[in-house]
Short mmCIF file of C-alpha atoms in Angstrom, two decimals:
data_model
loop_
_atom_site.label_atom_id
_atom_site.label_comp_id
_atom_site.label_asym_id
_atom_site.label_seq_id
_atom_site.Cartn_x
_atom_site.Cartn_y
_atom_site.Cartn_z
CA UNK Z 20 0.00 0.00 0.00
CA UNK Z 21 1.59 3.44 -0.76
CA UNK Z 22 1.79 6.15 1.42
CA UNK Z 23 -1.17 8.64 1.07
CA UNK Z 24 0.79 11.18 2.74
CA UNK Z 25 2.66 10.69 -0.29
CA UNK Z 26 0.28 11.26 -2.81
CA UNK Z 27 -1.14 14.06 -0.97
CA UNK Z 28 1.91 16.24 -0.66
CA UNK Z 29 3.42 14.84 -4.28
CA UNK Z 30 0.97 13.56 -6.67
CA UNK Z 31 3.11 14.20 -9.15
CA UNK Z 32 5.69 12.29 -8.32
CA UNK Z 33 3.30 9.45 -7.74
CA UNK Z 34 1.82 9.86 -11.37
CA UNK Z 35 5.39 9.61 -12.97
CA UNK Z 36 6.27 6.61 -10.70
CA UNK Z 37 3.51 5.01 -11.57
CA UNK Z 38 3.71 5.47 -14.90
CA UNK Z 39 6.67 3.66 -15.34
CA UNK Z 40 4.49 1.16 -14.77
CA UNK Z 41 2.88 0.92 -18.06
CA UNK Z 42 -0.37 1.14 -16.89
CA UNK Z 43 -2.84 4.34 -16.90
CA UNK Z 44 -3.68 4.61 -13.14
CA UNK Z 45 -4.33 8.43 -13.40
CA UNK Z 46 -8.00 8.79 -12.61
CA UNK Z 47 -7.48 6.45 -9.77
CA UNK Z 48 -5.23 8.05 -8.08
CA UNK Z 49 -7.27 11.36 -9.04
CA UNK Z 50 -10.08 9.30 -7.09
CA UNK Z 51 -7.89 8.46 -4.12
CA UNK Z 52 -6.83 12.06 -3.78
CA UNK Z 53 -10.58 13.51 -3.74
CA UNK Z 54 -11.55 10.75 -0.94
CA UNK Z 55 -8.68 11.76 0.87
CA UNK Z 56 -9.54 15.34 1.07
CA UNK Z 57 -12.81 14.80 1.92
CA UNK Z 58 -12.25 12.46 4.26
CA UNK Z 59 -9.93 14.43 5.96
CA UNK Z 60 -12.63 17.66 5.90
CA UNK Z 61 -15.29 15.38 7.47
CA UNK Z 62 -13.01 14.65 10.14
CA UNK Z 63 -12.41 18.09 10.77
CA UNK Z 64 -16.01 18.74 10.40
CA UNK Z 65 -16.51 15.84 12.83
CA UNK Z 66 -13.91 16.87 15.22
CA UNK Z 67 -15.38 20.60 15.73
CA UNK Z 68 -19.36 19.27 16.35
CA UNK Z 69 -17.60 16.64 19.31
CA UNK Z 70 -16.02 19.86 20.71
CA UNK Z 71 -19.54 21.73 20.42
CA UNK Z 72 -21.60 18.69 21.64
CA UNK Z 73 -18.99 18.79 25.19
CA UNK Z 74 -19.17 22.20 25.73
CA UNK Z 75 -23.16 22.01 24.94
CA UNK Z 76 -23.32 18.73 27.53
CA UNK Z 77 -21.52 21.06 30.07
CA UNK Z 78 -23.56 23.67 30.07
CA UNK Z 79 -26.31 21.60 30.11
CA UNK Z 80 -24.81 20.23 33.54
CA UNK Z 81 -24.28 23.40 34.77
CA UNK Z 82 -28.02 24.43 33.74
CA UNK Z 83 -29.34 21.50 36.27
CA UNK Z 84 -27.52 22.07 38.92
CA UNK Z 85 -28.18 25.75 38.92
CA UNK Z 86 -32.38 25.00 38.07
CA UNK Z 87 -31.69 27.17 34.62
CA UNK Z 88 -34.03 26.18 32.07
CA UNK Z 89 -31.84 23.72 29.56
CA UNK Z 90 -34.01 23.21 27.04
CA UNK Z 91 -32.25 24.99 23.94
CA UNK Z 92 -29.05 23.34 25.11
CA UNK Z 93 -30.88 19.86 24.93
CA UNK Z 94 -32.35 20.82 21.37
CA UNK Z 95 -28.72 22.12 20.39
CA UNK Z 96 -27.30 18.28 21.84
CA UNK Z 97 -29.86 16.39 20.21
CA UNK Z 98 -29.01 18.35 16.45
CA UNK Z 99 -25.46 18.20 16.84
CA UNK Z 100 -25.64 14.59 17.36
CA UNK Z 101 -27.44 14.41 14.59
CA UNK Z 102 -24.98 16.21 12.53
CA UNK Z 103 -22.16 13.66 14.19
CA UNK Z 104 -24.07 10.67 12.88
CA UNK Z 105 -24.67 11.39 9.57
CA UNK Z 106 -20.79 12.96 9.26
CA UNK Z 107 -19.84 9.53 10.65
CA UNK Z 108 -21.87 7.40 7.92
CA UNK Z 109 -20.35 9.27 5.38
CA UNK Z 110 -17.08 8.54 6.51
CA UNK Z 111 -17.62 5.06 6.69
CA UNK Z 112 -18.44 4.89 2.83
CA UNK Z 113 -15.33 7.20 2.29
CA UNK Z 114 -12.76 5.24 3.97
CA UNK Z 115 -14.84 1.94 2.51
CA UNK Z 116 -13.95 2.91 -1.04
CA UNK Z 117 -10.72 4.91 0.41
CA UNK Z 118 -9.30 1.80 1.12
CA UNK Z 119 -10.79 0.00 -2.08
CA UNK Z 120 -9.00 1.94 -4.39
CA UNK Z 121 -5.76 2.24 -2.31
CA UNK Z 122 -5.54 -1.60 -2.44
CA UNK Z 123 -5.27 -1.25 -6.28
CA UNK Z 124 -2.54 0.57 -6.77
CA UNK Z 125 0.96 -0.82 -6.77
CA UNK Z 126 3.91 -0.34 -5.40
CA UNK Z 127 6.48 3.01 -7.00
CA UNK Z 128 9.05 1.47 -8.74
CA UNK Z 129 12.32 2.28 -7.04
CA UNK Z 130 14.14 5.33 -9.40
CA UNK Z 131 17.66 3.37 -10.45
CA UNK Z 132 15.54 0.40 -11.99
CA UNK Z 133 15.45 0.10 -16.11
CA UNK Z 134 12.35 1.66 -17.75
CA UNK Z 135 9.84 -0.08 -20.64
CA UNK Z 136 8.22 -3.72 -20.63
CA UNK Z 137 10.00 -6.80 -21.28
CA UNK Z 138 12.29 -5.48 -23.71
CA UNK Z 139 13.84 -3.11 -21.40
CA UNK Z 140 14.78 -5.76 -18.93
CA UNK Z 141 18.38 -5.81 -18.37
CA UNK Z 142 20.92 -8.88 -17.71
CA UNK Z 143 23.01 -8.03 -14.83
CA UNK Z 144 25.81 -10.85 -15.40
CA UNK Z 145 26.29 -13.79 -16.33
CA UNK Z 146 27.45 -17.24 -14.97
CA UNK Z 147 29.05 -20.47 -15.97
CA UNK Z 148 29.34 -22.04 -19.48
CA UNK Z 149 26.42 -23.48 -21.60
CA UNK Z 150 26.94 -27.16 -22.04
CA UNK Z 151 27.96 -28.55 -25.32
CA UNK Z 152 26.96 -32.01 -26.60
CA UNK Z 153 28.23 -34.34 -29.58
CA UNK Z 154 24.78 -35.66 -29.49
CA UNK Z 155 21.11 -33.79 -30.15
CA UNK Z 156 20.29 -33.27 -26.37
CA UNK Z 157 16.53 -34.05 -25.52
CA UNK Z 158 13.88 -32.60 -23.45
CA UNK Z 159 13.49 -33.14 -20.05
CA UNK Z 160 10.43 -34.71 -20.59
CA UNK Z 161 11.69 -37.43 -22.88
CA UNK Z 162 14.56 -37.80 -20.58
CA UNK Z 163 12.25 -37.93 -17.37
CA UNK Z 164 9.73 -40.57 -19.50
CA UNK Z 165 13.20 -42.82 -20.66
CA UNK Z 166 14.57 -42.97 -17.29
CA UNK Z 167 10.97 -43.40 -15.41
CA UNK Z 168 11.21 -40.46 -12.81
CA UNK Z 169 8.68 -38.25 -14.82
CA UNK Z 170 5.06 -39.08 -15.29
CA UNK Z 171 3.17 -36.41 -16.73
CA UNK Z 172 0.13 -38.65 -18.30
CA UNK Z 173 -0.46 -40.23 -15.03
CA UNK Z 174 -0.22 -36.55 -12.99
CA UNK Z 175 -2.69 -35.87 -15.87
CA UNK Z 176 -4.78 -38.68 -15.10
CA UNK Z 177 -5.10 -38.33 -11.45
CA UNK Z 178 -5.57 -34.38 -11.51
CA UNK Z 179 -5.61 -32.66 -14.73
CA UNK Z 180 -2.36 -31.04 -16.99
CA UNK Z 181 0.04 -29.07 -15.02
CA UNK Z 182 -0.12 -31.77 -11.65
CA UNK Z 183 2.92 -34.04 -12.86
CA UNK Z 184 4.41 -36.92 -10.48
CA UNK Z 185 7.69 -37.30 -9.68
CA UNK Z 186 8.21 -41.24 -8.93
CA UNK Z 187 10.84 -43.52 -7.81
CA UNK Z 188 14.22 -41.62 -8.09
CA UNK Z 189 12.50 -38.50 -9.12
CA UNK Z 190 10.65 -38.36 -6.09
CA UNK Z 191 14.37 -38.93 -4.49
CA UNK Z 192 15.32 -35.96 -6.58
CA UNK Z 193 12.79 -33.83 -5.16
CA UNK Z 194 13.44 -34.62 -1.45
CA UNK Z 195 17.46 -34.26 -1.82
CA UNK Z 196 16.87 -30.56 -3.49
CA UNK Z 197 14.48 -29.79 -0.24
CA UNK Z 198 17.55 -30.67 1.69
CA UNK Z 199 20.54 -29.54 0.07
CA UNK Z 200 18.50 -26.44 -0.13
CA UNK Z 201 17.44 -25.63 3.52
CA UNK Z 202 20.50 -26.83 5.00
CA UNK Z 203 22.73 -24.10 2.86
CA UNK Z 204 19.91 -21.64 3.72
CA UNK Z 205 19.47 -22.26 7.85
CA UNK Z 206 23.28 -23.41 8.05
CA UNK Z 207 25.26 -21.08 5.82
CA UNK Z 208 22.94 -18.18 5.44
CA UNK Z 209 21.55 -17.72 8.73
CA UNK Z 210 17.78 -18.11 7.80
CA UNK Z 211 15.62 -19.66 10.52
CA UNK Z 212 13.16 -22.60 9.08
CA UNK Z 213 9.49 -22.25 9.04
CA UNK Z 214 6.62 -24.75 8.28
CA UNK Z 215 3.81 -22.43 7.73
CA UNK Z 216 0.45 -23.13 7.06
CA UNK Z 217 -0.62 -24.10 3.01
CA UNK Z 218 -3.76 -22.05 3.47
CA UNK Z 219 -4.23 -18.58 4.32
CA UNK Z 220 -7.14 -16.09 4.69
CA UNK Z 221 -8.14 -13.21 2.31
CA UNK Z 222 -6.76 -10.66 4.72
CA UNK Z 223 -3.43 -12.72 5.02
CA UNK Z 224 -2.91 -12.66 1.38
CA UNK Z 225 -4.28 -8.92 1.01
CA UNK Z 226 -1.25 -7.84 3.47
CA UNK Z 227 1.42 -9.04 0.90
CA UNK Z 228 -0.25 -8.03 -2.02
CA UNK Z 229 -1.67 -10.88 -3.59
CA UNK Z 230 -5.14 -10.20 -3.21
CA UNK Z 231 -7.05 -7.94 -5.16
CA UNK Z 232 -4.47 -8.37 -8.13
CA UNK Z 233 -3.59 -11.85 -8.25
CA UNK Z 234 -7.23 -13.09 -7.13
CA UNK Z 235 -7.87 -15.12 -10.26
CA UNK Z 236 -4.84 -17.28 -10.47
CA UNK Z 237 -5.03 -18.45 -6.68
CA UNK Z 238 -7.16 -21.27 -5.53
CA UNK Z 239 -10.05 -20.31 -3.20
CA UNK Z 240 -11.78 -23.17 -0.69
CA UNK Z 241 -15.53 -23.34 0.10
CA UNK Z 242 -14.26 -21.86 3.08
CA UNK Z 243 -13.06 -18.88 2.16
CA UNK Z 244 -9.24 -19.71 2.37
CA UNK Z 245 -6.21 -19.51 -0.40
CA UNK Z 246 -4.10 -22.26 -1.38
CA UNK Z 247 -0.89 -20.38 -1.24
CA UNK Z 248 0.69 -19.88 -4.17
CA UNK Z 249 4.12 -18.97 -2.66
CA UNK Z 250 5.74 -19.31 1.26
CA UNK Z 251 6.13 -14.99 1.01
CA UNK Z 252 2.52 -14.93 2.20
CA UNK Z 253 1.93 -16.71 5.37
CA UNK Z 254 6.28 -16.44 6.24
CA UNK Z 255 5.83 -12.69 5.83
CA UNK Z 256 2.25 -12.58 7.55
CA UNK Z 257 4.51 -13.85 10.85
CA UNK Z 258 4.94 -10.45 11.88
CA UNK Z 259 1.30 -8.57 10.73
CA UNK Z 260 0.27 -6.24 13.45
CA UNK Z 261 3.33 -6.20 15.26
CA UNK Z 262 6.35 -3.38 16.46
CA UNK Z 263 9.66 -5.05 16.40
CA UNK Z 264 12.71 -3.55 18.07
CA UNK Z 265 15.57 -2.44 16.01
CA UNK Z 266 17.72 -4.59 17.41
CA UNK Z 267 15.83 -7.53 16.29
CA UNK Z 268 16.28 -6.89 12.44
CA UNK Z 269 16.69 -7.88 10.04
CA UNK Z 270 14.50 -11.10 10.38
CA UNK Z 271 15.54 -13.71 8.49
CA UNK Z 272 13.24 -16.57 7.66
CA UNK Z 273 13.32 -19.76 5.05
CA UNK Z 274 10.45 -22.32 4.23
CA UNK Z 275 9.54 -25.39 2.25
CA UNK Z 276 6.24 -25.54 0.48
CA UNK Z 277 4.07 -26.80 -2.24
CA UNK Z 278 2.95 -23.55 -4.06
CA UNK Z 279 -0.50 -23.77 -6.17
CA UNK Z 280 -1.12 -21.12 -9.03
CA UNK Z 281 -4.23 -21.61 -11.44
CA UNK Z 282 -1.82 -19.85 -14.43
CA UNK Z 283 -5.30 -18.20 -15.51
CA UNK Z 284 -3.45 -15.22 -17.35
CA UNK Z 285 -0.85 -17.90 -19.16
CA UNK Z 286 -3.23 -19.84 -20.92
CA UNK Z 287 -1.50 -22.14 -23.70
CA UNK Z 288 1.84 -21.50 -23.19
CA UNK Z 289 4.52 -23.92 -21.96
CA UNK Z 290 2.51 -26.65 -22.19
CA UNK Z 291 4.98 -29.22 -22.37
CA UNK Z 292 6.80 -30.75 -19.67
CA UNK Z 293 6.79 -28.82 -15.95
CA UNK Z 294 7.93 -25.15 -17.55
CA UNK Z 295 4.68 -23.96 -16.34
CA UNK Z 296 2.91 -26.14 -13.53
CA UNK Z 297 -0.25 -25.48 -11.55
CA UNK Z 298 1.30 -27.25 -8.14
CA UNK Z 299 5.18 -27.05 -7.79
CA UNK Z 300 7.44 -27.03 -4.83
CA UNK Z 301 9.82 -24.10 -3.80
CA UNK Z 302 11.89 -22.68 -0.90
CA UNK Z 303 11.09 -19.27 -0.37
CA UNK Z 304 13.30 -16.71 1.28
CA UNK Z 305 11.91 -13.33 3.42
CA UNK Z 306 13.70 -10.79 5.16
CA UNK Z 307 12.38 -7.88 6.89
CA UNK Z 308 14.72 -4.99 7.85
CA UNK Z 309 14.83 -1.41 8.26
CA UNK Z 310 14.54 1.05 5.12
CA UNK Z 311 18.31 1.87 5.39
CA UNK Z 312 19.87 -1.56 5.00
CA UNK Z 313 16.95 -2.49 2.47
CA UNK Z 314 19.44 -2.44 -0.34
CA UNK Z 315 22.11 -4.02 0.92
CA UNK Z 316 19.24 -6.53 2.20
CA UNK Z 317 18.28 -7.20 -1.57
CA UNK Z 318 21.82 -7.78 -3.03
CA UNK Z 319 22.22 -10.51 0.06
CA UNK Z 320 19.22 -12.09 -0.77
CA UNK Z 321 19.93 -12.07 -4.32
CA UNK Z 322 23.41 -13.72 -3.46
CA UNK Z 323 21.32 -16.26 -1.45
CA UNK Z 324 19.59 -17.43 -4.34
CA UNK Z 325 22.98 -17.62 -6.70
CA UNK Z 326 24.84 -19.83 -4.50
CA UNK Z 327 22.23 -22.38 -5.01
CA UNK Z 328 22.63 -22.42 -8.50
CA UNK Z 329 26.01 -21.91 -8.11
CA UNK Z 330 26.50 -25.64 -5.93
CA UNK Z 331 24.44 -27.19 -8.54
CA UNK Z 332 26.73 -26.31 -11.46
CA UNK Z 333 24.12 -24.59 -12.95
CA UNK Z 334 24.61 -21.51 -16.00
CA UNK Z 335 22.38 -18.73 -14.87
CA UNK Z 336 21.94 -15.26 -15.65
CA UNK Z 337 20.70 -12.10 -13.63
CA UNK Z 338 18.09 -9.86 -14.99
CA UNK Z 339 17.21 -6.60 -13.54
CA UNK Z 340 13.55 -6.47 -14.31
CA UNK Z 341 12.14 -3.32 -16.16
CA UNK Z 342 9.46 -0.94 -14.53
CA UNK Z 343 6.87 -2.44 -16.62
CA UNK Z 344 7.50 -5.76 -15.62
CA UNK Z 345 7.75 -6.02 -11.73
CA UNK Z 346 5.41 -7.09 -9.37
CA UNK Z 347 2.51 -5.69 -8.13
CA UNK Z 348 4.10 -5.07 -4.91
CA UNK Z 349 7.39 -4.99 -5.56
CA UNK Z 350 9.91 -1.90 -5.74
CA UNK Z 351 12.30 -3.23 -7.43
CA UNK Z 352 12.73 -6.99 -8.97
CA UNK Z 353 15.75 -9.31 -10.10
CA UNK Z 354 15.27 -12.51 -11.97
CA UNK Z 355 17.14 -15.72 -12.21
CA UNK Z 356 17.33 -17.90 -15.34
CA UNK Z 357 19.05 -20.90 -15.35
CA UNK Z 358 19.75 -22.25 -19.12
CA UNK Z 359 18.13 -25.43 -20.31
CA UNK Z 360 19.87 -27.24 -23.48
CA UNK Z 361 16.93 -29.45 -24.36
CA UNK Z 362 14.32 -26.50 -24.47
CA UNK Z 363 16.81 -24.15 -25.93
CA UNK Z 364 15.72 -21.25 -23.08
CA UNK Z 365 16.67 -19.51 -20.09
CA UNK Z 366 14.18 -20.08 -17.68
CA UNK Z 367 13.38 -18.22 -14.26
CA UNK Z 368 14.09 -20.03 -10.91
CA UNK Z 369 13.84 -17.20 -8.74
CA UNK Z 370 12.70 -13.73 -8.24
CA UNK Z 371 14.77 -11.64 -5.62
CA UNK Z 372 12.39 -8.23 -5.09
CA UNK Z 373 12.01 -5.61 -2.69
CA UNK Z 374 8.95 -4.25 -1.48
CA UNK Z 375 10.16 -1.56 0.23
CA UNK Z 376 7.47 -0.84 2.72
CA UNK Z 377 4.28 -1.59 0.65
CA UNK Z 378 3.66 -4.87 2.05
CA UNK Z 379 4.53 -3.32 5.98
CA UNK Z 380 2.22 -1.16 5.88
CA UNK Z 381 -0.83 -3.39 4.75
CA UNK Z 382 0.28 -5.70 7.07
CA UNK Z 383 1.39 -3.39 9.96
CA UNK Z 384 4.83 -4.77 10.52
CA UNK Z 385 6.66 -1.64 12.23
CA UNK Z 386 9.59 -1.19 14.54
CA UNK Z 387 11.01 1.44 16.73
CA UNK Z 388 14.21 2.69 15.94
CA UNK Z 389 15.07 3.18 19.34
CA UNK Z 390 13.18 3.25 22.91
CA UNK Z 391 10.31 5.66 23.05
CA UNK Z 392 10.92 6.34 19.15
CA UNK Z 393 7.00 6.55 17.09
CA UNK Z 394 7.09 2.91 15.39
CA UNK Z 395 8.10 3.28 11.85
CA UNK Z 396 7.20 0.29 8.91
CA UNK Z 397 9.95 -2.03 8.16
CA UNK Z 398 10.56 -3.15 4.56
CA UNK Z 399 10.31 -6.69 3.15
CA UNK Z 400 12.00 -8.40 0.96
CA UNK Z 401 11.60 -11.96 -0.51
CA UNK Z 402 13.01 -14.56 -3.23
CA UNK Z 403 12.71 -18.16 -4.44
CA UNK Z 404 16.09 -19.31 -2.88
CA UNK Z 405 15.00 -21.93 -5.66
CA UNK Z 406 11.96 -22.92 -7.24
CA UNK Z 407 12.11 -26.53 -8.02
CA UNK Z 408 10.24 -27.36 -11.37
CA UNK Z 409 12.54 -24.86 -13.76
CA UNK Z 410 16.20 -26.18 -11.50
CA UNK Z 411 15.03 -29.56 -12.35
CA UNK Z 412 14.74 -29.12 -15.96
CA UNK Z 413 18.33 -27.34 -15.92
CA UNK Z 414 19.65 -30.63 -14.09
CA UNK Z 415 18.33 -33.27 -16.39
CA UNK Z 416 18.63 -31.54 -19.69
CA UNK Z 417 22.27 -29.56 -18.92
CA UNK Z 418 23.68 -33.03 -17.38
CA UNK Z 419 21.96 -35.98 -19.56
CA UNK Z 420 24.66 -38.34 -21.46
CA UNK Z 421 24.95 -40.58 -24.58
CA UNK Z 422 23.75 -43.60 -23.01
CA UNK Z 423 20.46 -41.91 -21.25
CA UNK Z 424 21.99 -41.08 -17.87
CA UNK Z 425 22.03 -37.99 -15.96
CA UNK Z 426 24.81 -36.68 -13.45
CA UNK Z 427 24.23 -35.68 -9.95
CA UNK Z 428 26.14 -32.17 -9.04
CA UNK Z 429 28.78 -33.01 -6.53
CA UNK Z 430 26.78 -30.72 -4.00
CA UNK Z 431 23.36 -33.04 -4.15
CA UNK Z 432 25.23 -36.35 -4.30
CA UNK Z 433 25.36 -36.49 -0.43
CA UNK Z 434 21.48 -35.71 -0.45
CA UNK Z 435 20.90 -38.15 -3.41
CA UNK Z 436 22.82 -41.28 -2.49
CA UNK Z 437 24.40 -41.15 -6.22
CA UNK Z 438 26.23 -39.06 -8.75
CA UNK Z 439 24.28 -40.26 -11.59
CA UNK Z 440 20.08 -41.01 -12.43
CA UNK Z 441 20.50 -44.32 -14.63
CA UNK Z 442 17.34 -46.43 -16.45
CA UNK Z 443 16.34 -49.13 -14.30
CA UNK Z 444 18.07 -48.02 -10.93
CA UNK Z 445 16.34 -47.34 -7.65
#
């Protein structure tokens, strides 16, 4: 949620952010700024009639206990109080619709970050060497089919397309990933390990910014709950509503989950293989810190999510995502692709953003600076530290062999129990 302050004091500013976006948001905001001012008049209005209504209740008081006749200051009370309630229902519908609109804008794009849509992205760097083959490599779903750890017809079967099943050592694969994974993160990186809850509530995913704008590709229960479709929400929901000492940040947190995404906007695309999934499983990094380590907090977390790549021997690149292509919440955004010979493509694994203090202050997460300080809102951060579909493509198509084999990186061998995937073993 942006500041209002904000856009009251610099609409301008706000426009031009926002129009880096891409997206016309002008008469909104115009909206936003007209509720604002009246809301803040009504107050005022309200504010002076309180003032008038005590001093009228006081002299009223003062009439009985002196035997004065109090019957124009009873007339005066019962008006005012009229005037109080009908000030207050029109606030309610202000702030109702105050807060409607506010919850559809998104977050300013940070200044430094490129401009345009998905041309304007930029690649950061660069890492390792494309593999080279003296054979035609094949797609990871031919190898996953050949060396039964892949079956998409039967995740078809059971569910629908976009559900595969990982069996035998593929479900091995899987596990030894989750594990190789949170042990760098809690052991080397510091993170502490949640298990958080699969489902949240509409006010849960509201605070990080999922809901209104992401509404149609999550999965909503009779009961009113999301399937989440990434750890960020309930991880970064630990905090909602709470004032954190300084001294306490930057909070640190890493978790293992299924993540469920209906896709609706990516209809037809990717349909092959596990590119682009409806249930997938990821390890998700948050951090929440104070504004002035925020970017230092990003380039850490972005490192976070490298070195996983990096142990797994797998080229990536690092794309600083253009204004017209972040997040709804986010600030600023980088991407990570990891190469995949059999596809021909780089394809993201992770997403290292910034929401400055957007998500904070839907979700209340503050801190004081210092003892007796006025709470101010932290900023979050958050990345896929990796996703596991996308990595898993990389590993079978980047390492397959002549004879139908994959190798295991040296860094998941221990995990694995192997440093190859062979037809036929188990």
């Amino acid at each position: 949620m942006i500041d209002i302050k904000l856009l009251r004091e610099s609409p301008k500013t706000v426009k031009e952010a926002l129009g880096r976006r891409l997206t016309d948001l002008g008469g909104v905001l115009d909206r936003l700024s007209e509720l604002d001012t009246r809301r803040r008049t009504v107050l005022k209005s309200v504010e002076a009639l309180k003032a008038e209504r005590n001093r009228a209740s006081n002299d009223v008081a003062e009439c009985k206990r002196t035997g004065s006749d109090a019957s124009g200051l009873l007339e005066t009370l019962k008006n005012t109080s009229a005037e109080i309630r009908q000030y207050d229902s029109e606030l309610s519908v202000v702030e109702k619709e105050l807060k409607e609109l506010s919850l559809r804008i998104p977050n300013l794009p940070l200044p430094g970050i490129p401009d345009g849509d998905e041309g304007g992205n930029e690649i950061i760097r660069t890492w390792g060497e494309q593999p080279s083959f003296d054979f035609e490599p094949h797609t990871h779903w031919d190898v996953g089919a050949d060396l039964g750890i892949l079956d998409l017809p039967r995740g078809a079967k059971i569910t629908g397309s976009g559900f595969p099943v990982f069996i035998g050592l593929g479900a091995r694969l899987v596990r030894a990933l989750q594990n190789f994974m949170m042990d760098l993160h809690t052991d080397e990186h510091g993170y502490t390990e949640v298990v958080p809850p699969h489902l949240v509530s509409a006010e849960t995913a509201t605070c990080t910014g999922q809901l209104p704008d992401l509404e149609r590709d999550m999965y909503l229960t009779e009961d009113g709950l999301y399937l989440i479709p990434t750890a960020e929400i309930p991880v970064t929901n630990l905090h909602r509503d709470e004032i954190l000492d300084a001294n306490e940040l930057p909070k640190a947190y890493v978790a293992f989950t299924p993540c469920y995404r209906r896709e609706a906007g990516a209809h037809g695309r990717d349909t092959r293989g596990i590119i682009r999934v409806h249930q997938f499983d990821k390890v998700e990094l948050v951090r929440i810190c104070t504004p002035e380590t925020s970017n230092d907090e990003l380039e850490l977390l972005l490192g976070h999510a490298e070195t996983v790549l990096q142990r797994l021997e797998l080229p990536y690149r690092v794309v600083a995502l253009a204004a017209g292509e972040i997040g709804f919440a986010s600030a600023k955004t980088y991407d990570l692709e990891v190469w995949a010979a059999g596809v021909g493509k780089w394809l993201e694994v992770s997403s290292a953003s910034t929401f400055t203090d957007f998500q904070a202050r839907r979700a209340k997460i503050r801190y004081r600076p210092r003892k007796g300080d006025k709470p101010e809102f932290t900023h979050t951060l958050n990345a896929s530290g990796v996703a596991f579909p996308r990595t898993i493509i990389a590993l079978l198509e980047n390492n397959q062999q002549a004879d139908g084999s994959v190798v295991v990186p040296d860094a998941l061998v221990p995990y694995f129990g192997s440093n190859c995937i062979a037809a036929g073993a188990t």
